[in-house]
Structure formats: C-alpha cells, structure tokens
Amino acid sequence: MKRHVKNRLIMVFIGLVFWSCKNQQGTDYNVLTFGPGQEEAIEEAFLSIKDSTNIHLKAGKYRFENLSIAQVNHIKIDGDGHDKTIVDFSGQTQGGEGIRITDVKGLTIGNMTIRDSKGDLLKINNSQDIIIADLHSIWSSADSTSGGYGIYPVLCKNVLIENCYAEGASDAGIYVGQTKGVVVKNCKASKNVAGCEIENTTDAEVYDNEFYGNTAGFLIFDLPDLSQRGGHVKAYRNKIYDNNFKNFAKGGSFGTFWGVGNASPGSGIIILSTSNIEIYDNTIEKNNTSAITIASGFAVDEKAAERINANYSPIPTHIKIHGNTIKMEDKFPQPAYEHRIGQLIIATEAQLNAVEPNRSVKRIPAILYDGITSNIMTNGTSLNPDSICIDQPGENMFVSADFKHAGQADKWKPSSNVKPFQCK
C-alpha cells in the first residue's frame, strides 16, 4: 500500500485519539441522575435535553418504547456498567430504533446494556465526535425477528467504538456507514449475521477485536446509490474465528442483491467493491467456507456497471493482505450448502479440483478472489490490473475463482496460481 495512504490513516488515528481525550476531559456537564421507576422523567429529560448535559442511569432495569435526542452539543449518556444498567425495549409496540440520536456534536454513550428493540438498538445519525464505550447491544434471539443493527453510526464524522459487545443482529452487530474517521477497537461481536461491517466509510482502523460465531466475521463493503465512496481501511490484530452460523438476514433491504444476505455462512472477512484496504496481523481461523473473500459488485449483481458513478465502482482495487495467521477446517459448514453464495463457493472447490487435478490439497483455498477485474469494462488483458496484493506464505492460500464464467463448465477456469497477485 502506498506510503501516503498509511500516513493518512496514521494522522486520522492520532486525530481521533487527541479528540477523544479532549472530549472526555474538557466538558463541564450538568449531571441528571435517575434510577429505575423514573422512566417518564428520563424520557422527558431526553426530549428536553440541553447542551452539555450528562444523563446518568443508575444500576437497575429500565423499560422504554424508545428514546431520542436531536440537535444538541456535548452530551453524555451513561450507566453504572454494562452488567448493572439494563435498558430494555422489548415492550415496543411498533418498529423503530431503541435509541436514536441525530445532529449531535460531541457525544459519549456507554456503560450500559441496551436490548431487544424491534428496529436498530442504537442509531446515531449525522453527528460528529462520537465515543461509544462499554456498550452492550443484545437481542435475546438471533433470528430474523431481531433488529438490523446493534451499534449503528451513519453519516457521521470522528467515531470511536471501544470495549463494546454486539449480539443477535439480523444485519450487523457493529455497523459504521457513510462515515469519515473511525476507530473500532477492543470490541466483540457474536451471533449476528455480520459481526462488524464498515460500509462506504473512509479512514477506518479496526483492531484488537474478536468477531466469532457469526455468519460472517467482518465485512468491508462499498454499495451503490449512497452518499460517499468508502476505502482506506486497515484491519489488524483481530481474532476472527468460528463464523459458520446460518444467515438469518431479513428480506427486503437485507436480502436483496446488495444486502448482507449475500454473506455465506463460514465467512471470515468479505471485501466487496471497495479500495485501499489492508488486512494484516490478524488471526483468522475456522471460518470454513472462506477465510477472506475479495469480490466485485458483479458477483452479486450482473447490472453493477449501470450503477457506476463518482461514489461507486464495483471493482475492488488496491487490496493488500499479508502476515495473517489463517487456518480452515476440512469441511464446509452445513448452512453454506443452503445459501446461494455458499453453494457457489462449494462449486468453485469442485471446479478447481477438476481444472487442477494434481492439487495435493483438495480443499478450497483460504483466500478467494472472485477474479472479476476491471478488464470486464476496459477489455484489458492484464492478470492483475487492480493491484490485488497477497503475501500469505503457506499451502493452499489463494484461488482466483473466475466467477465471470461460473457454471459454464467449458469456460470456468478457477486458478490457484498466486504469482500474478503476489506483493511486489
């Protein structure tokens, strides 16, 4: 990856750390403290909140339909700890977020558990300078009745998510969308469709996290028809393992061409249609369909070219994968056999073995590149026109899957030759 990209991410990270310390220490809050049984007063405090207010919820269980804050600055919402302050939205009579925060500059929220809303648990929209810390977002059931996103900042700037836990989301447990300047660290996510997703977001660092027991551990996506293009994402020192759970994404927006419904059970990391990504020093184990998948928009939508504009290109470019510990087990997870993309990857293994019958290891290689390059639009012939860079020593590490010709037995030529894609 080019030096200026690394420098850009370093400066973003330093800025986030500096801002985080300044934000936490520099605000003189008016503290409003509440206990269980004061739900009506708490709802009123949210609705009438003024700048520089700290709403503190003491230990205990609270029940709400929803809570919302809008158009204020320097706000803190906290409890006595994720194991002590429990905010329950299971009594909602209609869909919607549990907590919705809009147009706020300078927000710290955490030290509590929020659970069981019909929609997203925490949505932070069009805000900046956000700290989400020691927040647990949980649905009791990991199925399509759960809301989409657990922790959900979107259209934001300068976001720090740390020491959080997300479980049961029917889309992504931790999701950051259309945002600039993000750090996700020391978090855990389990029993979601996606543990963590960075979507159409720029200048993000994701490190020292654990994503396990999901359908897919970690996604970096660019999708069409959104407000900005993503990229410049680094993921390192994460543990991404045992992501073999069934895909229980909802229909509609979650299950269409572009939804997380496309994530096959057994996926460790999926990189889709985005650029300037670096994946290194991670432990990626027992994700038994694909440890790392690099895919173009054409893999999920044959009309992806029609969606190209200033904010979207379907071809992933400048992807660097190096220095990870990667292991897969001998068999695909059963839910992969019931999933469209899972079936395609299973068929790729069979076709690769047919094309290369002398392979000593018959298992699907750990890193799967769909092989759909910018040549599809330029009529070029380069084997690696989009700067895919793989430096992962070991046997059975890479396949260019030739998804363009998938299902055409006479043309479909997946290849385990990594040489055109080795880092130079």
GROMACS .gro file of C-alpha atoms in nm:
model
  424
    1MET     CA    1   0.000   0.000   0.000
    2LYS     CA    2   0.131   0.342  -0.087
    3ARG     CA    3   0.308   0.542   0.183
    4HIS     CA    4   0.063   0.835   0.161
    5VAL     CA    5  -0.229   0.602   0.240
    6LYS     CA    6  -0.056   0.478   0.556
    7ASN     CA    7   0.029   0.833   0.659
    8ARG     CA    8  -0.329   0.940   0.603
    9LEU     CA    9  -0.461   0.668   0.833
   10ILE     CA   10  -0.198   0.745   1.097
   11MET     CA   11  -0.299   1.111   1.102
   12VAL     CA   12  -0.668   1.021   1.125
   13PHE     CA   13  -0.596   0.785   1.417
   14ILE     CA   14  -0.387   1.046   1.601
   15GLY     CA   15  -0.665   1.299   1.550
   16LEU     CA   16  -0.927   1.062   1.688
   17VAL     CA   17  -0.719   0.983   1.996
   18PHE     CA   18  -0.649   1.352   2.060
   19TRP     CA   19  -1.013   1.446   2.014
   20SER     CA   20  -1.130   1.156   2.234
   21CYS     CA   21  -0.915   1.263   2.528
   22LYS     CA   22  -1.011   1.627   2.485
   23ASN     CA   23  -1.382   1.548   2.455
   24GLN     CA   24  -1.395   1.328   2.765
   25GLN     CA   25  -1.199   1.564   2.988
   26GLY     CA   26  -1.296   1.910   2.865
   27THR     CA   27  -1.673   1.925   2.910
   28ASP     CA   28  -1.836   2.054   3.229
   29TYR     CA   29  -2.162   1.858   3.228
   30ASN     CA   30  -2.487   1.931   3.404
   31VAL     CA   31  -2.548   1.584   3.554
   32LEU     CA   32  -2.903   1.446   3.573
   33THR     CA   33  -2.919   1.118   3.765
   34PHE     CA   34  -3.211   0.876   3.750
   35GLY     CA   35  -3.300   0.534   3.887
   36PRO     CA   36  -3.537   0.253   3.789
   37GLY     CA   37  -3.902   0.353   3.803
   38GLN     CA   38  -3.832   0.704   3.672
   39GLU     CA   39  -3.883   0.616   3.306
   40GLU     CA   40  -4.125   0.903   3.236
   41ALA     CA   41  -3.883   1.156   3.380
   42ILE     CA   42  -3.599   1.004   3.177
   43GLU     CA   43  -3.800   1.025   2.855
   44GLU     CA   44  -3.872   1.390   2.927
   45ALA     CA   45  -3.504   1.454   3.003
   46PHE     CA   46  -3.409   1.308   2.664
   47LEU     CA   47  -3.667   1.515   2.478
   48SER     CA   48  -3.579   1.843   2.653
   49ILE     CA   49  -3.204   1.792   2.681
   50LYS     CA   50  -2.978   2.097   2.660
   51ASP     CA   51  -2.616   2.135   2.561
   52SER     CA   52  -2.352   1.994   2.799
   53THR     CA   53  -2.583   1.751   2.979
   54ASN     CA   54  -2.496   1.413   3.128
   55ILE     CA   55  -2.792   1.177   3.179
   56HIS     CA   56  -2.678   0.908   3.420
   57LEU     CA   57  -2.885   0.593   3.474
   58LYS     CA   58  -2.809   0.416   3.799
   59ALA     CA   59  -2.789   0.039   3.825
   60GLY     CA   60  -3.115  -0.142   3.752
   61LYS     CA   61  -3.351  -0.231   3.468
   62TYR     CA   62  -3.536   0.030   3.265
   63ARG     CA   63  -3.815  -0.024   3.012
   64PHE     CA   64  -3.887   0.215   2.725
   65GLU     CA   65  -4.066   0.231   2.392
   66ASN     CA   66  -3.780   0.442   2.256
   67LEU     CA   67  -3.552   0.733   2.341
   68SER     CA   68  -3.433   1.015   2.118
   69ILE     CA   69  -3.203   1.317   2.121
   70ALA     CA   70  -3.158   1.575   1.846
   71GLN     CA   71  -2.972   1.897   1.767
   72VAL     CA   72  -2.761   1.949   2.079
   73ASN     CA   73  -2.391   1.952   2.162
   74HIS     CA   74  -2.169   1.788   2.425
   75ILE     CA   75  -2.394   1.512   2.555
   76LYS     CA   76  -2.312   1.214   2.774
   77ILE     CA   77  -2.544   0.919   2.833
   78ASP     CA   78  -2.410   0.658   3.071
   79GLY     CA   79  -2.490   0.395   3.331
   80ASP     CA   80  -2.313   0.214   3.610
   81GLY     CA   81  -2.174  -0.057   3.379
   82HIS     CA   82  -2.295  -0.296   3.111
   83ASP     CA   83  -2.371  -0.558   3.374
   84LYS     CA   84  -2.561  -0.318   3.600
   85THR     CA   85  -2.762  -0.072   3.391
   86ILE     CA   86  -3.001  -0.254   3.155
   87VAL     CA   87  -3.220  -0.061   2.909
   88ASP     CA   88  -3.493  -0.285   2.768
   89PHE     CA   89  -3.701  -0.207   2.457
   90SER     CA   90  -3.878  -0.544   2.432
   91GLY     CA   91  -4.214  -0.379   2.506
   92GLN     CA   92  -4.212  -0.171   2.188
   93THR     CA   93  -4.549  -0.181   2.015
   94GLN     CA   94  -4.410  -0.076   1.677
   95GLY     CA   95  -4.082  -0.088   1.488
   96GLY     CA   96  -3.808   0.168   1.519
   97GLU     CA   97  -3.485   0.236   1.696
   98GLY     CA   98  -3.432   0.186   2.066
   99ILE     CA   99  -3.216   0.497   2.098
  100ARG     CA  100  -3.200   0.748   1.813
  101ILE     CA  101  -2.950   1.033   1.819
  102THR     CA  102  -2.947   1.293   1.541
  103ASP     CA  103  -2.740   1.604   1.470
  104VAL     CA  104  -2.529   1.592   1.785
  105LYS     CA  105  -2.175   1.725   1.810
  106GLY     CA  106  -1.978   1.571   2.094
  107LEU     CA  107  -2.147   1.254   2.225
  108THR     CA  108  -2.031   0.991   2.472
  109ILE     CA  109  -2.261   0.695   2.537
  110GLY     CA  110  -2.197   0.368   2.719
  111ASN     CA  111  -2.153   0.179   3.044
  112MET     CA  112  -2.486   0.002   2.994
  113THR     CA  113  -2.664  -0.275   2.803
  114ILE     CA  114  -2.941  -0.197   2.555
  115ARG     CA  115  -3.155  -0.481   2.429
  116ASP     CA  116  -3.445  -0.619   2.228
  117SER     CA  117  -3.577  -0.332   2.016
  118LYS     CA  118  -3.780  -0.412   1.706
  119GLY     CA  119  -3.550  -0.199   1.492
  120ASP     CA  120  -3.192  -0.089   1.541
  121LEU     CA  121  -3.080  -0.066   1.901
  122LEU     CA  122  -2.861   0.246   1.882
  123LYS     CA  123  -2.868   0.467   1.572
  124ILE     CA  124  -2.654   0.780   1.560
  125ASN     CA  125  -2.723   0.987   1.251
  126ASN     CA  126  -2.547   1.290   1.103
  127SER     CA  127  -2.336   1.356   1.412
  128GLN     CA  128  -1.970   1.404   1.489
  129ASP     CA  129  -1.714   1.347   1.762
  130ILE     CA  130  -1.873   1.028   1.893
  131ILE     CA  131  -1.750   0.790   2.164
  132ILE     CA  132  -1.937   0.463   2.216
  133ALA     CA  133  -1.771   0.275   2.502
  134ASP     CA  134  -1.856  -0.027   2.715
  135LEU     CA  135  -2.196  -0.055   2.547
  136HIS     CA  136  -2.357  -0.397   2.500
  137SER     CA  137  -2.629  -0.430   2.237
  138ILE     CA  138  -2.814  -0.760   2.256
  139TRP     CA  139  -3.118  -0.932   2.110
  140SER     CA  140  -3.242  -1.234   2.301
  141SER     CA  141  -3.297  -1.431   1.979
  142ALA     CA  142  -3.050  -1.449   1.690
  143ASP     CA  143  -3.305  -1.474   1.408
  144SER     CA  144  -3.496  -1.261   1.159
  145THR     CA  145  -3.715  -1.114   1.433
  146SER     CA  146  -3.415  -0.917   1.559
  147GLY     CA  147  -3.348  -0.560   1.454
  148GLY     CA  148  -3.091  -0.489   1.184
  149TYR     CA  149  -2.806  -0.310   1.358
  150GLY     CA  150  -2.687  -0.313   1.717
  151ILE     CA  151  -2.446  -0.017   1.719
  152TYR     CA  152  -2.511   0.200   1.414
  153PRO     CA  153  -2.340   0.533   1.347
  154VAL     CA  154  -2.421   0.656   0.997
  155LEU     CA  155  -2.334   0.978   0.813
  156CYS     CA  156  -2.104   1.071   1.098
  157LYS     CA  157  -1.753   1.210   1.145
  158ASN     CA  158  -1.493   1.104   1.402
  159VAL     CA  159  -1.629   0.791   1.567
  160LEU     CA  160  -1.462   0.580   1.835
  161ILE     CA  161  -1.622   0.245   1.929
  162GLU     CA  162  -1.438   0.060   2.204
  163ASN     CA  163  -1.494  -0.217   2.457
  164CYS     CA  164  -1.840  -0.292   2.317
  165TYR     CA  165  -2.027  -0.617   2.257
  166ALA     CA  166  -2.298  -0.690   1.999
  167GLU     CA  167  -2.518  -0.998   1.969
  168GLY     CA  168  -2.818  -1.114   1.769
  169ALA     CA  169  -2.841  -0.851   1.491
  170SER     CA  170  -3.012  -0.959   1.170
  171ASP     CA  171  -2.768  -0.744   0.976
  172ALA     CA  172  -2.453  -0.625   1.157
  173GLY     CA  173  -2.378  -0.615   1.527
  174ILE     CA  174  -2.141  -0.320   1.487
  175TYR     CA  175  -2.204  -0.120   1.172
  176VAL     CA  176  -2.043   0.204   1.056
  177GLY     CA  177  -2.186   0.355   0.738
  178GLN     CA  178  -2.105   0.659   0.523
  179THR     CA  179  -1.875   0.795   0.791
  180LYS     CA  180  -1.533   0.963   0.789
  181GLY     CA  181  -1.274   0.885   1.055
  182VAL     CA  182  -1.344   0.568   1.256
  183VAL     CA  183  -1.172   0.351   1.514
  184VAL     CA  184  -1.326   0.021   1.629
  185LYS     CA  185  -1.114  -0.146   1.896
  186ASN     CA  186  -1.135  -0.400   2.177
  187CYS     CA  187  -1.489  -0.499   2.081
  188LYS     CA  188  -1.660  -0.837   2.050
  189ALA     CA  189  -1.947  -0.948   1.829
  190SER     CA  190  -2.118  -1.286   1.816
  191LYS     CA  191  -2.438  -1.447   1.683
  192ASN     CA  192  -2.502  -1.172   1.427
  193VAL     CA  193  -2.525  -1.210   1.052
  194ALA     CA  194  -2.216  -0.987   1.032
  195GLY     CA  195  -2.008  -0.928   1.341
  196CYS     CA  196  -1.879  -0.591   1.221
  197GLU     CA  197  -1.934  -0.402   0.897
  198ILE     CA  198  -1.757  -0.095   0.762
  199GLU     CA  199  -1.968   0.032   0.471
  200ASN     CA  200  -1.898   0.325   0.236
  201THR     CA  201  -1.674   0.462   0.510
  202THR     CA  202  -1.332   0.622   0.478
  203ASP     CA  203  -1.027   0.632   0.704
  204ALA     CA  204  -1.114   0.349   0.941
  205GLU     CA  205  -0.898   0.135   1.168
  206VAL     CA  206  -1.037  -0.188   1.314
  207TYR     CA  207  -0.806  -0.362   1.559
  208ASP     CA  208  -0.779  -0.579   1.872
  209ASN     CA  209  -1.137  -0.707   1.827
  210GLU     CA  210  -1.296  -1.054   1.841
  211PHE     CA  211  -1.563  -1.146   1.586
  212TYR     CA  212  -1.682  -1.504   1.632
  213GLY     CA  213  -1.988  -1.724   1.596
  214ASN     CA  214  -2.149  -1.501   1.329
  215THR     CA  215  -2.245  -1.582   0.971
  216ALA     CA  216  -1.951  -1.363   0.863
  217GLY     CA  217  -1.698  -1.209   1.097
  218PHE     CA  218  -1.601  -0.880   0.934
  219LEU     CA  219  -1.724  -0.702   0.620
  220ILE     CA  220  -1.579  -0.407   0.430
  221PHE     CA  221  -1.832  -0.307   0.166
  222ASP     CA  222  -1.896  -0.029  -0.080
  223LEU     CA  223  -2.254  -0.030  -0.203
  224PRO     CA  224  -2.412   0.177  -0.481
  225ASP     CA  225  -2.652   0.471  -0.453
  226LEU     CA  226  -2.508   0.605  -0.128
  227SER     CA  227  -2.368   0.946  -0.034
  228GLN     CA  228  -1.996   0.867  -0.041
  229ARG     CA  229  -1.740   0.621  -0.157
  230GLY     CA  230  -1.554   0.419   0.105
  231GLY     CA  231  -1.198   0.297   0.136
  232HIS     CA  232  -0.871   0.349   0.322
  233VAL     CA  233  -0.949   0.085   0.584
  234LYS     CA  234  -0.695  -0.107   0.792
  235ALA     CA  235  -0.778  -0.417   0.999
  236TYR     CA  236  -0.511  -0.570   1.221
  237ARG     CA  237  -0.457  -0.773   1.537
  238ASN     CA  238  -0.816  -0.901   1.527
  239LYS     CA  239  -0.930  -1.252   1.612
  240ILE     CA  240  -1.189  -1.365   1.359
  241TYR     CA  241  -1.296  -1.723   1.414
  242ASP     CA  242  -1.576  -1.981   1.405
  243ASN     CA  243  -1.803  -1.769   1.186
  244ASN     CA  244  -2.015  -2.054   1.047
  245PHE     CA  245  -2.364  -1.959   1.168
  246LYS     CA  246  -2.669  -1.964   0.940
  247ASN     CA  247  -2.756  -1.644   0.756
  248PHE     CA  248  -3.078  -1.512   0.912
  249ALA     CA  249  -3.091  -1.173   0.741
  250LYS     CA  250  -3.434  -1.029   0.684
  251GLY     CA  251  -3.586  -0.993   0.340
  252GLY     CA  252  -3.618  -0.658   0.169
  253SER     CA  253  -3.317  -0.433   0.220
  254PHE     CA  254  -3.125  -0.708   0.398
  255GLY     CA  255  -3.179  -0.982   0.142
  256THR     CA  256  -3.156  -0.814  -0.199
  257PHE     CA  257  -2.857  -0.810  -0.435
  258TRP     CA  258  -2.663  -0.575  -0.211
  259GLY     CA  259  -2.769  -0.691   0.134
  260VAL     CA  260  -2.575  -0.880   0.395
  261GLY     CA  261  -2.799  -1.169   0.298
  262ASN     CA  262  -2.528  -1.240   0.039
  263ALA     CA  263  -2.273  -1.329   0.310
  264SER     CA  264  -2.218  -1.702   0.304
  265PRO     CA  265  -2.209  -1.890   0.632
  266GLY     CA  266  -1.847  -1.972   0.703
  267SER     CA  267  -1.701  -1.635   0.600
  268GLY     CA  268  -1.420  -1.473   0.797
  269ILE     CA  269  -1.368  -1.145   0.609
  270ILE     CA  270  -1.551  -1.023   0.298
  271ILE     CA  271  -1.419  -0.728   0.096
  272LEU     CA  272  -1.675  -0.607  -0.160
  273SER     CA  273  -1.630  -0.334  -0.422
  274THR     CA  274  -1.404  -0.114  -0.214
  275SER     CA  275  -1.048   0.010  -0.239
  276ASN     CA  276  -0.730   0.079  -0.044
  277ILE     CA  277  -0.778  -0.196   0.214
  278GLU     CA  278  -0.504  -0.353   0.425
  279ILE     CA  279  -0.561  -0.674   0.622
  280TYR     CA  280  -0.265  -0.784   0.834
  281ASP     CA  281  -0.152  -0.948   1.160
  282ASN     CA  282  -0.497  -1.098   1.220
  283THR     CA  283  -0.579  -1.449   1.340
  284ILE     CA  284  -0.844  -1.585   1.103
  285GLU     CA  285  -0.935  -1.943   1.191
  286LYS     CA  286  -1.215  -2.198   1.150
  287ASN     CA  287  -1.419  -1.986   0.908
  288ASN     CA  288  -1.489  -2.290   0.698
  289THR     CA  289  -1.622  -2.154   0.369
  290SER     CA  290  -1.373  -1.875   0.302
  291ALA     CA  291  -1.122  -1.713   0.536
  292ILE     CA  292  -1.104  -1.399   0.320
  293THR     CA  293  -1.319  -1.321   0.016
  294ILE     CA  294  -1.244  -1.037  -0.227
  295ALA     CA  295  -1.544  -0.977  -0.450
  296SER     CA  296  -1.670  -0.731  -0.707
  297GLY     CA  297  -2.020  -0.596  -0.737
  298PHE     CA  298  -2.061  -0.813  -1.045
  299ALA     CA  299  -2.052  -1.120  -0.819
  300VAL     CA  300  -2.388  -1.020  -0.673
  301ASP     CA  301  -2.542  -0.806  -0.949
  302GLU     CA  302  -2.489  -0.853  -1.323
  303LYS     CA  303  -2.603  -0.493  -1.377
  304ALA     CA  304  -2.344  -0.345  -1.142
  305ALA     CA  305  -2.186  -0.145  -1.426
  306GLU     CA  306  -2.505   0.058  -1.461
  307ARG     CA  307  -2.461   0.182  -1.104
  308ILE     CA  308  -2.113   0.331  -1.152
  309ASN     CA  309  -2.079   0.697  -1.056
  310ALA     CA  310  -1.846   0.923  -0.857
  311ASN     CA  311  -1.934   0.740  -0.535
  312TYR     CA  312  -1.929   0.382  -0.657
  313SER     CA  313  -1.722   0.141  -0.860
  314PRO     CA  314  -1.796  -0.232  -0.846
  315ILE     CA  315  -1.430  -0.338  -0.878
  316PRO     CA  316  -1.219  -0.375  -0.562
  317THR     CA  317  -0.873  -0.223  -0.604
  318HIS     CA  318  -0.552  -0.183  -0.403
  319ILE     CA  319  -0.623  -0.468  -0.160
  320LYS     CA  320  -0.324  -0.581   0.047
  321ILE     CA  321  -0.339  -0.899   0.258
  322HIS     CA  322  -0.028  -1.002   0.447
  323GLY     CA  323   0.108  -1.153   0.764
  324ASN     CA  324  -0.215  -1.310   0.890
  325THR     CA  325  -0.250  -1.645   1.063
  326ILE     CA  326  -0.509  -1.834   0.859
  327LYS     CA  327  -0.649  -2.182   0.914
  328MET     CA  328  -0.959  -2.359   0.787
  329GLU     CA  329  -1.108  -2.693   0.879
  330ASP     CA  330  -1.172  -2.979   0.639
  331LYS     CA  331  -1.543  -2.936   0.568
  332PHE     CA  332  -1.783  -2.661   0.469
  333PRO     CA  333  -2.038  -2.569   0.738
  334GLN     CA  334  -2.380  -2.718   0.671
  335PRO     CA  335  -2.555  -2.376   0.639
  336ALA     CA  336  -2.329  -2.294   0.342
  337TYR     CA  337  -2.497  -2.571   0.141
  338GLU     CA  338  -2.828  -2.387   0.185
  339HIS     CA  339  -2.701  -2.044   0.078
  340ARG     CA  340  -2.662  -1.910  -0.278
  341ILE     CA  341  -2.308  -1.776  -0.240
  342GLY     CA  342  -2.212  -2.070  -0.022
  343GLN     CA  343  -2.321  -2.304  -0.300
  344LEU     CA  344  -2.113  -2.107  -0.550
  345ILE     CA  345  -1.800  -2.136  -0.333
  346ILE     CA  346  -1.861  -2.508  -0.280
  347ALA     CA  347  -1.892  -2.548  -0.659
  348THR     CA  348  -1.570  -2.349  -0.701
  349GLU     CA  349  -1.385  -2.604  -0.492
  350ALA     CA  350  -1.512  -2.885  -0.713
  351GLN     CA  351  -1.432  -2.699  -1.034
  352LEU     CA  352  -1.082  -2.605  -0.915
  353ASN     CA  353  -1.012  -2.971  -0.842
  354ALA     CA  354  -1.136  -3.064  -1.188
  355VAL     CA  355  -0.921  -2.799  -1.357
  356GLU     CA  356  -0.616  -2.873  -1.141
  357PRO     CA  357  -0.645  -3.247  -1.066
  358ASN     CA  358  -0.291  -3.271  -0.927
  359ARG     CA  359  -0.350  -3.035  -0.635
  360SER     CA  360  -0.217  -3.202  -0.320
  361VAL     CA  361  -0.481  -3.033  -0.101
  362LYS     CA  362  -0.834  -3.062  -0.236
  363ARG     CA  363  -0.989  -2.809   0.000
  364ILE     CA  364  -1.096  -2.463  -0.121
  365PRO     CA  365  -0.803  -2.222  -0.071
  366ALA     CA  366  -0.832  -1.983   0.223
  367ILE     CA  367  -0.834  -1.656   0.025
  368LEU     CA  368  -1.091  -1.642  -0.254
  369TYR     CA  369  -1.073  -1.366  -0.515
  370ASP     CA  370  -1.371  -1.369  -0.748
  371GLY     CA  371  -1.139  -1.288  -1.039
  372ILE     CA  372  -1.370  -1.026  -1.190
  373THR     CA  373  -1.136  -0.738  -1.272
  374SER     CA  374  -1.159  -0.400  -1.440
  375ASN     CA  375  -1.078  -0.586  -1.763
  376ILE     CA  376  -1.451  -0.656  -1.783
  377MET     CA  377  -1.505  -0.284  -1.854
  378THR     CA  378  -1.182  -0.195  -2.036
  379ASN     CA  379  -1.127  -0.510  -2.244
  380GLY     CA  380  -0.778  -0.525  -2.096
  381THR     CA  381  -0.575  -0.842  -2.060
  382SER     CA  382  -0.359  -0.784  -1.751
  383LEU     CA  383  -0.381  -1.068  -1.498
  384ASN     CA  384  -0.389  -0.824  -1.204
  385PRO     CA  385  -0.497  -0.480  -1.325
  386ASP     CA  386  -0.648  -0.379  -0.991
  387SER     CA  387  -0.348  -0.416  -0.760
  388ILE     CA  388  -0.454  -0.715  -0.553
  389CYS     CA  389  -0.156  -0.789  -0.329
  390ILE     CA  390  -0.127  -1.122  -0.143
  391ASP     CA  391   0.165  -1.209   0.083
  392GLN     CA  392   0.047  -1.513   0.278
  393PRO     CA  393   0.303  -1.794   0.292
  394GLY     CA  394   0.173  -2.146   0.321
  395GLU     CA  395  -0.001  -2.410   0.120
  396ASN     CA  396  -0.345  -2.369  -0.034
  397MET     CA  397  -0.376  -1.998   0.038
  398PHE     CA  398  -0.526  -1.847  -0.280
  399VAL     CA  399  -0.770  -1.904  -0.563
  400SER     CA  400  -0.880  -1.669  -0.839
  401ALA     CA  401  -1.228  -1.815  -0.877
  402ASP     CA  402  -1.324  -1.686  -1.225
  403PHE     CA  403  -1.680  -1.611  -1.115
  404LYS     CA  404  -1.739  -1.446  -1.453
  405HIS     CA  405  -1.767  -1.794  -1.603
  406ALA     CA  406  -1.915  -1.977  -1.305
  407GLY     CA  407  -2.142  -2.260  -1.408
  408GLN     CA  408  -2.003  -2.274  -1.764
  409ALA     CA  409  -1.809  -2.597  -1.742
  410ASP     CA  410  -1.610  -2.545  -2.062
  411LYS     CA  411  -1.508  -2.186  -1.976
  412TRP     CA  412  -1.491  -2.180  -1.594
  413LYS     CA  413  -1.121  -2.186  -1.505
  414PRO     CA  414  -1.051  -2.110  -1.138
  415SER     CA  415  -0.679  -2.098  -1.070
  416SER     CA  416  -0.464  -2.139  -0.760
  417ASN     CA  417  -0.172  -1.957  -0.925
  418VAL     CA  418  -0.096  -1.672  -0.686
  419LYS     CA  419   0.211  -1.540  -0.870
  420PRO     CA  420   0.034  -1.254  -1.057
  421PHE     CA  421  -0.108  -1.137  -0.722
  422GLN     CA  422   0.200  -1.162  -0.502
  423CYS     CA  423   0.307  -0.836  -0.342
  424LYS     CA  424   0.595  -0.668  -0.521
   0.00000   0.00000   0.00000
